[in-house]
Amino acid sequence: MADLAIKPPLAELNPPLVEGNHSYSTVTHTVSGIVERKTPKQWFIAISISGAITLMMLGMIGYLFLNGVGVWGNNSPVGWAWDITNFVFWIGIGHAGTLISAILFLFRQKWRTSINRAAEAMTLFAVACALLFPLIHVGRPWRAYWMFPIPNTDLNMWQNFRSPLLWDVFAVSTYGTVSALFWYVGLLPDLATLRDRARTRIRQLVYGVLSLGWRGSARAWRHYEMAYLILAGLSTPLVLSVHTIVSFDFAVSIIPGWHTTIFPPYFVAGAIFSGFAMVVTLMVIFRYAFQLEDLVTIKHLENMNIVMLATGSIVGYAYATELFIAWYSGNMYEKFAFLNRTTGPYWWAYWTMVSCNVISPQFFWFKKLRRNIPFMFVISIFVNIGMWFERFVIIVTSLHRDFLPSSWGYFRPTFVDVCTFIGTLGFFTTLFLLFVRFLPMIAISEVKGVMPAPGASERGQH
Amino acid sequence: METAQITPFAAIAEFDTPGALVQAAEKVRKAGYSKTDALTPFPVHGIDEALGIPRSHLGYIVLCIGMMGTAAALLLQWWTGAVDYPLVIGGKPLFAFEFSIPVTFELTVLFSSFAAVFGMLALNGLPRFYHPLDNARMTRRVSDDRFVLVIDKSDPKFHPVETIGFLRSLNPISTELVED
Amino acid sequence: MDLVQISNQKKPTGAGKHYWRSVNELDGTAKLEGWLDQEFPAGPVNDSSRRQVLKLMGASFGLAGLVACRRPEEKIMPLSKGVEDLVPGKPLLYNSVFVHAGAAAGVRVTTHDGRPTKIEGNPDHPYSEGKATGLAQGALLNLYDPDRSKQVSEKGNESSWEKFGAFAKTHFDGVGNGDGLRFLSQRVVSPTLTSVREQALKKWPGAKWVEWEPVNNDNALAGAQLAFGNVVEAHYHLDQADVIVALDSDFLNLDSPTVLPARQFTRKRKVTEPGDAIARLYAVESQFSATGATADHRLRLRAGAIAAFTADLAALVGVGESKTLSGEKERKFLAALAKDLKANEGRSVVVAGPRQPAEVHALAHAINQTLGNCGKTVTFTQALAEPMLDGLKALAADLSGGKVSTLVMLGGNPAHDAPADLDLAGGIGKAQTSIHLAHNANETSALATWHLPEAHYLESWGDARALDGTVSIQQPMILPLYGGRSALEVVAQLAGLPSAKGHDLVRGFWQGQWPAADRERVWRKALHDGVVANTKFAEAKVTAKAPAAGAKAPGTGYDVAFHPSSSLWDGRYANNAWMQETPEPMSKLVWDNAAMVSPATLKALGATQGDVISITVGGKSIEAPVMVQPGHADQAISISLGYGRKNAGRVGDGVGVNAYPIRTTAGLHIAEAQVAKTAKTHKLVTTQEHFRMEDRPIIREATTAQYKEDPKFAEKMSEMPPIDSIYGYHSYEQGYQWGMAIDLNACTGCNACLVACQAENNVPTVGKAQVSRGREMHWIRLDRYYTGTGDEAQSVSQPMTCQQCETAPCESVCPVAATTHSPEGLNDMAYNRCIGTRYCANNCPYKVRRFNFLNWHKEDEEVQSLVHNPNVTVRMRGIMEKCTYCVQRIQEKKIQAKVEGRREIKDGEIVTACQQTCPADAIVFGNIKDPGSRVAKLRHQERNYELLAELNTKPRTTYLAKLRNPNPELA
């Protein structure tokens, strides 16, 4: 990749991105090995559990379709609750993947190479989970396709482009599509590797077809790199726009607690925050499970923790700003909304959010802690929980008490709410397990690109 | 390779480091070969210059298609909202740039990305599931840790025997004459 | 040409009849059901009062035709010009009369293809003036109650009218002079039935006829007896009074008939400019009533202490000697009140409530006389009937004494609602033969030998005399769905009159009253107008004598006061889902009744809301959940009757607490009780959970003085930031621009509009479990807020419905443009475009949008779909709905204007359902661009304000601020 040449001197001081005594072929072997080795029994155990949970989710959705949204706890005034909370939560998770693959790429952060593949996969699966909710939360799911500008024979009507929800449809579907393309383009050379290493006919066929006949010709590489650069360039504003537009769903409305201009940056920071937490959670598990400590080094994890520290602090700052503005605005509805958030019936949700999102990442100021794997794992879980609560707090506590006290209400989830959300966790895990089983979870060719050419130094290459 | 009479497709040489490849490529170009290529497990920097491969012009394709996306988005929102089925909604105008920005942006990105990916594949002539080079023994390892230099038979200076000889002089691991 | 021919033409064959005799036999239905179950199988989330929408839609298509054959076969007189131009689908209006606990009110019934779908007041009837109470409108649903008794039964076994006829013939020939024969009916106000009764009693001189209504006006009648020596009916003219004192009287909501007093009172409260004087209302009461909420001064006093208060008041205005029984707190109030009354001699009135003992009524009459109000603000006529309790006591005695061989019970549910100490339930068993006629096989039917299905008043001929004597003919709109018969018909049959057909009896009776020459004309006119000309009673001249000193100081225990439920009355509407889900006007409680107590009493009981307490009166006790009612009198409990039914039907069974077991002849209205907290709790569900305004300018209120000082006070109460739109505004100048103005100064929060809307717009009911999740569907709700402290709380109420904002926040956010704006400024909902994202509801600052979270019609039976208004879509699950300003009514009038070739629709031609029925005329709808329109004039009043105007929603519905007229001496 182009970045080999203009590698900043700083990188020399950095610890190596690949530890242990690795050659190109050992890298190839370590990564492809995971896919080629005989399936470990733990994998089967894991996927049967997550698969069962996924089935439960499907059951819940079926039950929902048969009876209506009333099987959830949603009510009037709380028209959106866990459904949209989960949607925003999953979309947020997705952002880390794109950030790592696109933004860090543009910033020439070479440490990204060994985690971007898995992170991008995570993005796709998170977006898949997220996309579920806009589709199933509507009262008449069989009409959900009306949100897309398909000429409609029933009524010959079009969509309302003033609606942030419609912007959302475009943003999220675009995001999903582009992430998939980006991910696939990145996969091409590695699929070729698997094809070339394939022993069984079936593998040869499958990976042969998937790799589209990639041969690593220099003439192909230059178009490839250009495409990759462009995709990175496009994904960067895209990923920022997606959560900005998701935040418009709230910011553009008039409900106190939603109607705030701070939302776009606040949401994007939160998304990256939660996304990195999820990447850490997954990476800690899988680098251990598949002995990838050399490729996904403590350095990688530390960097991600630093990003969490930064974004977590931004989020905390956003919370503080919200409260200040609510008080400073002198708007009685705004004031009440935030007083109600912090001290009202949902105070426990608000303070769970604050302690998980603002306090817990602060431990990463200490190098010891941010390099301590069990510790960072726990923190990353906390952050995931906290970020879910952030969305819950924003949505439910703003809705349940708005302008007219006569219509104030209280939201309680039903077992369908709970099981549906747990179900998405199973769905996400299932997809990820399939990914690590059948696709290289580390970008082989990219790793080779950033590792010192073995015994090549005297040829003055590096 | 059971074909009776042998027609060469290309002469190739195999190296074990990107450095060796680039140095060899320089020599090949200086020797006046133009129909050349290299097969590498990852994009090796400097190989383009070494072989004199021009820059990719994929960017222009993406730009054009992206602009089409912008136009399509604005057209869609204006036509559906203000022409085909005008409705007064929230007292807002039938069409306005203010509320058209998000969708316009998203569609621009979508079109551009498709252009980037499918443009790249098209320029590389992919998918292509058979290629004569696949007949070569050594290309199997290209996707692992080998760096292969290719001189195509369509090159005016190409000669089955001399070209191979020349390649040998670049001290590769091995050379081969690939059959068509 | 008359309806006989019409109906004959339309009658499809016997199939229709067969279908009606038993709803489930229509085989098509079974298939439909099967298909529906695949489409929407039932889940655990369902609960009893849900309705099944598709079934209903399917059914109503078929039914429109089928019911055509249900039109009465006797000649009745439609209000519209002749039947010749009857267009299927075009509604016909008929005048009839609705009798409720002995009070008759003229109604105007809308029928679609022979189905009564809506009840409105008859404009020509003195007790309606075109308006109807929630109960009067809600009673319609009982007609289509699937649990109605469908056939005659003998000792619980199926029987038939034929078998009963045969039995009656032999049996009643055998009763001799009727010594053992007793009739027990509800209050009889029907002249025809009265004459039939006379004939029956002539036939059986030994027989006795007893009337019973658990909620009655015995005390008022007895009070008149005390004061004037004979039983007269007092008629109050509140529109003549400047000072009104309500002694435990809820004349604005509960104490039927309420329409007339509400109209008279609010007429005196309306203002157009700061100068205008308004009446002053003092309320002295135990439970917080709608009247108390409207009052300028309210004194909370145990029901049992009001007698003493009245005695003191009487003394202060110069009636009887002063005893000053009242406490310190009341003295100041009494002094100021007495002064105010004296200052307004001839222009004031004291009204005692039906729950207060005769002495209080007598004192009130005496006070009115001393103040020279008699003949001015209160007049008298002969009464319709005597007090009824003694009769019932005698009957109970005869029953237990075994003197009764045959007991004929015509309607009602005496075994359930008679005073507990009379043990009527036990007595009925002692009679060898008991016959019970009732809409539903209720608690009493279970005890009777014979049960006969009773016809609904919309199914049968009759007549009724209003309190002032005005007679109305009761026209049936539809043949009895289940072959029921009216009390009139049954008595006639038993007495063996030549004809036992309601039509012949009623017509025959009245023809006898009129000169032969124009009988036919008078009859037709009576049917057409809904009132029989010159039947008013003449005013009775009476003078009150100084009352006996009856009042004594209140006891030391708890007072428990029984009052009718504003929804179920005495229990007769228990199986009516509309009424069950109509919130109690003050507490907003639905699907339950509760022991209402003051915050102080709650503390004294050591209970919290929802705890179950036991209330013991004379050994008998009941357990009821306790609910706190700000402003309720301390040391007192109010509980409404009518709940806790065991045999009401699928809707009403086991809902709430039955208070009858502790209601005795001694304490029929107020009793001393021992109260104790139990360990149990019960979940009470309200449609409104928060009653504070949180210092937000929602309901804006001022005193008349403040209003005079600063006429624009309402506008100034909300701080308006400079607001503008980046887009500029859409102009609504062309054509009609609909708008609504609601005068909070007139609104009494009586719920009439809510029920009207429910009937007009096919608003579904959802049941207690769903209301507890905040999923009630009412398109118009009455927001109730308390001001002041918990104990001395004042209360205001605000009808809240879609504000039809010009810059509607709901519209902008709908991704599929399912809610958009019409050129006439209506916020339209396209149901078939809605996909149900609920974003619009989230973004509605008034929270008036209602979402079909589930299929509310799942458990409907076909017959229940007959009530629906065919001009309004029945909404399926998963879509949003809300008030439309009754767009179907707007369109109807526009079409009519077009047909008549008119350019303009006259102001007031279009009335929304809520406006139409509002007894207070608080709601005005019209074209705001027409400067001459009433709504435009109201919007130009200084009191006019837009709710949440600071959000720049530009609502089309505006409110006129509330005014109070406090007595400066008490301020």
CSV table of C-alpha atoms in Angstrom, one decimal, chain C residues 278-501:
chain,number,residue,atom,x,y,z
C,278,ILE,CA,-71.6,36.2,36.0
C,279,ALA,CA,-73.5,34.2,38.6
C,280,ARG,CA,-71.7,33.1,41.8
C,281,LEU,CA,-71.9,29.5,42.8
C,282,TYR,CA,-71.3,28.2,46.4
C,283,ALA,CA,-70.9,24.5,46.8
C,284,VAL,CA,-71.1,22.7,50.1
C,285,GLU,CA,-70.3,19.0,49.7
C,286,SER,CA,-68.5,16.0,50.8
C,287,GLN,CA,-67.1,14.4,47.7
C,288,PHE,CA,-65.5,16.6,45.0
C,289,SER,CA,-68.2,16.9,42.4
C,290,ALA,CA,-68.2,18.5,39.0
C,291,THR,CA,-70.4,21.2,40.5
C,292,GLY,CA,-67.9,21.7,43.3
C,293,ALA,CA,-65.2,22.0,40.7
C,294,THR,CA,-67.1,24.8,38.9
C,295,ALA,CA,-68.0,26.6,42.1
C,296,ASP,CA,-66.5,29.9,43.0
C,297,HIS,CA,-66.5,28.9,46.7
C,298,ARG,CA,-66.5,25.4,47.9
C,299,LEU,CA,-66.8,24.2,51.4
C,300,ARG,CA,-65.9,20.6,52.0
C,301,LEU,CA,-68.2,19.2,54.7
C,302,ARG,CA,-69.0,15.6,55.7
C,303,ALA,CA,-72.3,14.7,54.1
C,304,GLY,CA,-73.7,14.2,57.6
C,305,ALA,CA,-72.7,17.7,58.7
C,306,ILE,CA,-74.5,19.4,55.9
C,307,ALA,CA,-77.9,19.3,57.7
C,308,ALA,CA,-76.4,21.3,60.6
C,309,PHE,CA,-74.8,23.7,58.2
C,310,THR,CA,-78.1,24.3,56.5
C,311,ALA,CA,-79.9,24.9,59.8
C,312,ASP,CA,-77.3,27.5,60.6
C,313,LEU,CA,-77.6,29.1,57.2
C,314,ALA,CA,-81.4,29.1,57.6
C,315,ALA,CA,-81.1,30.8,60.9
C,316,LEU,CA,-78.7,33.5,59.5
C,317,VAL,CA,-81.2,34.4,56.8
C,318,GLY,CA,-84.0,34.4,59.3
C,319,VAL,CA,-85.6,30.9,59.3
C,320,GLY,CA,-85.9,29.1,62.6
C,321,GLU,CA,-83.8,29.8,65.6
C,322,SER,CA,-80.0,29.8,65.5
C,323,LYS,CA,-78.2,26.8,67.0
C,324,THR,CA,-74.8,27.3,65.4
C,325,LEU,CA,-74.1,23.6,65.1
C,326,SER,CA,-71.3,24.2,62.6
C,327,GLY,CA,-67.7,24.4,63.5
C,328,GLU,CA,-65.3,27.4,63.5
C,329,LYS,CA,-64.2,26.8,59.9
C,330,GLU,CA,-67.8,27.1,58.6
C,331,ARG,CA,-68.8,30.2,60.5
C,332,LYS,CA,-66.9,32.7,58.3
C,333,PHE,CA,-68.2,31.0,55.2
C,334,LEU,CA,-71.8,31.0,56.6
C,335,ALA,CA,-71.7,34.7,57.4
C,336,ALA,CA,-70.4,35.7,54.0
C,337,LEU,CA,-72.8,33.4,52.3
C,338,ALA,CA,-75.8,34.6,54.2
C,339,LYS,CA,-74.9,38.2,53.5
C,340,ASP,CA,-74.5,37.5,49.8
C,341,LEU,CA,-77.9,35.7,49.8
C,342,LYS,CA,-79.7,38.5,51.6
C,343,ALA,CA,-78.1,41.0,49.2
C,344,ASN,CA,-79.6,39.0,46.3
C,345,GLU,CA,-83.2,38.4,47.5
C,346,GLY,CA,-85.3,37.1,44.6
C,347,ARG,CA,-82.1,36.6,42.5
C,348,SER,CA,-80.6,33.7,44.5
C,349,VAL,CA,-81.5,30.1,45.0
C,350,VAL,CA,-80.5,27.3,47.4
C,351,VAL,CA,-80.5,23.8,46.0
C,352,ALA,CA,-80.4,20.7,48.2
C,353,GLY,CA,-79.1,17.4,46.7
C,354,PRO,CA,-81.0,14.2,46.6
C,355,ARG,CA,-78.7,12.5,49.1
C,356,GLN,CA,-79.5,15.0,51.8
C,357,PRO,CA,-82.4,14.1,54.2
C,358,ALA,CA,-85.9,15.6,53.8
C,359,GLU,CA,-85.2,18.2,56.6
C,360,VAL,CA,-82.5,19.8,54.5
C,361,HIS,CA,-84.8,20.0,51.5
C,362,ALA,CA,-87.5,21.5,53.7
C,363,LEU,CA,-85.0,24.1,55.1
C,364,ALA,CA,-83.8,24.9,51.6
C,365,HIS,CA,-87.4,25.6,50.5
C,366,ALA,CA,-87.9,27.7,53.6
C,367,ILE,CA,-84.8,29.7,52.9
C,368,ASN,CA,-85.8,30.2,49.3
C,369,GLN,CA,-89.2,31.4,50.4
C,370,THR,CA,-87.7,33.8,52.9
C,371,LEU,CA,-85.4,35.2,50.3
C,372,GLY,CA,-88.4,35.7,48.0
C,373,ASN,CA,-86.9,33.3,45.5
C,374,CYS,CA,-90.1,31.2,45.2
C,375,GLY,CA,-91.9,31.9,41.9
C,376,LYS,CA,-88.7,33.6,40.6
C,377,THR,CA,-85.7,31.3,40.7
C,378,VAL,CA,-87.6,28.3,41.9
C,379,THR,CA,-91.1,27.2,40.9
C,380,PHE,CA,-93.2,24.2,41.8
C,381,THR,CA,-95.5,21.8,40.0
C,382,GLN,CA,-97.3,18.6,40.9
C,383,ALA,CA,-94.9,15.7,41.3
C,384,LEU,CA,-94.9,12.7,39.0
C,385,ALA,CA,-94.9,10.2,41.9
C,386,GLU,CA,-94.8,9.6,45.6
C,387,PRO,CA,-91.7,8.5,47.6
C,388,MET,CA,-91.1,4.8,46.9
C,389,LEU,CA,-89.2,3.4,49.8
C,390,ASP,CA,-92.2,2.7,52.1
C,391,GLY,CA,-93.8,0.7,49.3
C,392,LEU,CA,-90.7,-1.4,49.0
C,393,LYS,CA,-90.6,-1.9,52.7
C,394,ALA,CA,-94.2,-3.1,52.7
C,395,LEU,CA,-93.5,-5.5,49.8
C,396,ALA,CA,-90.5,-6.9,51.6
C,397,ALA,CA,-92.6,-7.5,54.7
C,398,ASP,CA,-95.3,-9.2,52.6
C,399,LEU,CA,-92.7,-11.4,50.9
C,400,SER,CA,-91.1,-12.5,54.1
C,401,GLY,CA,-94.6,-12.9,55.6
C,402,GLY,CA,-95.4,-15.3,52.8
C,403,LYS,CA,-98.3,-13.1,51.8
C,404,VAL,CA,-97.1,-12.9,48.2
C,405,SER,CA,-97.9,-15.8,45.8
C,406,THR,CA,-97.1,-14.1,42.5
C,407,LEU,CA,-94.5,-11.4,42.1
C,408,VAL,CA,-94.2,-9.6,38.8
C,409,MET,CA,-90.9,-7.7,38.5
C,410,LEU,CA,-90.8,-5.3,35.5
C,411,GLY,CA,-87.3,-4.4,34.7
C,412,GLY,CA,-84.6,-3.4,37.2
C,413,ASN,CA,-82.5,-5.6,39.4
C,414,PRO,CA,-84.2,-5.4,42.9
C,415,ALA,CA,-82.6,-8.5,44.3
C,416,HIS,CA,-79.2,-6.8,43.8
C,417,ASP,CA,-79.9,-3.1,44.5
C,418,ALA,CA,-82.7,-3.0,47.1
C,419,PRO,CA,-81.6,-1.9,50.6
C,420,ALA,CA,-79.7,-4.8,52.2
C,421,ASP,CA,-81.8,-4.9,55.4
C,422,LEU,CA,-85.0,-5.7,53.3
C,423,ASP,CA,-83.4,-8.9,52.0
C,424,LEU,CA,-85.5,-8.8,48.9
C,425,ALA,CA,-83.3,-11.6,47.4
C,426,GLY,CA,-84.5,-13.9,50.1
C,427,GLY,CA,-88.1,-12.6,49.8
C,428,ILE,CA,-88.4,-13.3,46.1
C,429,GLY,CA,-87.6,-16.9,46.7
C,430,LYS,CA,-90.6,-17.1,49.1
C,431,ALA,CA,-93.1,-16.1,46.4
C,432,GLN,CA,-94.5,-19.3,44.7
C,433,THR,CA,-94.3,-17.6,41.3
C,434,SER,CA,-92.0,-14.8,40.3
C,435,ILE,CA,-91.7,-13.3,36.9
C,436,HIS,CA,-88.8,-11.0,36.0
C,437,LEU,CA,-88.6,-8.9,32.9
C,438,ALA,CA,-85.1,-7.6,32.1
C,439,HIS,CA,-82.6,-6.7,29.4
C,440,ASN,CA,-80.0,-9.1,30.8
C,441,ALA,CA,-80.5,-12.2,32.8
C,442,ASN,CA,-79.2,-10.4,36.0
C,443,GLU,CA,-78.9,-11.3,39.7
C,444,THR,CA,-82.7,-11.0,40.1
C,445,SER,CA,-83.5,-13.2,37.1
C,446,ALA,CA,-81.5,-16.0,38.7
C,447,LEU,CA,-84.0,-16.0,41.5
C,448,ALA,CA,-87.2,-15.7,39.5
C,449,THR,CA,-89.4,-18.6,38.2
C,450,TRP,CA,-89.8,-16.9,34.8
C,451,HIS,CA,-87.3,-14.7,33.1
C,452,LEU,CA,-88.6,-12.6,30.2
C,453,PRO,CA,-86.3,-10.7,27.8
C,454,GLU,CA,-87.1,-7.0,27.9
C,455,ALA,CA,-87.1,-4.8,24.8
C,456,HIS,CA,-84.7,-1.9,24.7
C,457,TYR,CA,-86.4,1.5,24.6
C,458,LEU,CA,-85.2,1.9,21.0
C,459,GLU,CA,-87.0,-1.4,20.3
C,460,SER,CA,-90.4,-0.7,21.8
C,461,TRP,CA,-93.3,1.7,21.8
C,462,GLY,CA,-94.0,3.8,24.9
C,463,ASP,CA,-94.4,7.3,26.2
C,464,ALA,CA,-93.0,9.3,29.1
C,465,ARG,CA,-93.7,12.4,31.1
C,466,ALA,CA,-90.9,14.7,31.9
C,467,LEU,CA,-90.6,16.2,35.4
C,468,ASP,CA,-92.5,19.3,34.2
C,469,GLY,CA,-95.2,17.2,32.7
C,470,THR,CA,-94.2,17.3,29.1
C,471,VAL,CA,-95.1,14.1,27.4
C,472,SER,CA,-93.1,12.5,24.7
C,473,ILE,CA,-93.9,9.4,22.6
C,474,GLN,CA,-91.2,6.7,22.6
C,475,GLN,CA,-90.8,5.5,19.0
C,476,PRO,CA,-89.0,2.3,18.3
C,477,MET,CA,-86.2,2.4,15.6
C,478,ILE,CA,-85.7,-1.3,15.2
C,479,LEU,CA,-87.6,-4.4,15.8
C,480,PRO,CA,-86.5,-6.2,19.0
C,481,LEU,CA,-83.2,-7.9,18.2
C,482,TYR,CA,-84.0,-10.8,20.5
C,483,GLY,CA,-87.8,-10.6,20.6
C,484,GLY,CA,-88.0,-8.7,23.8
C,485,ARG,CA,-91.1,-7.0,25.1
C,486,SER,CA,-91.7,-3.8,27.0
C,487,ALA,CA,-93.1,-3.7,30.6
C,488,LEU,CA,-96.1,-2.0,29.0
C,489,GLU,CA,-96.7,-5.0,26.7
C,490,VAL,CA,-96.2,-7.5,29.4
C,491,VAL,CA,-98.6,-5.9,31.9
C,492,ALA,CA,-101.2,-5.5,29.2
C,493,GLN,CA,-100.8,-9.2,28.3
C,494,LEU,CA,-101.1,-10.3,32.0
C,495,ALA,CA,-104.2,-8.1,32.5
C,496,GLY,CA,-105.6,-9.6,29.3
C,497,LEU,CA,-106.2,-6.4,27.6
C,498,PRO,CA,-107.6,-6.6,24.0
C,499,SER,CA,-104.3,-5.8,22.5
C,500,ALA,CA,-100.9,-6.2,24.1
C,501,LYS,CA,-99.0,-4.5,21.3
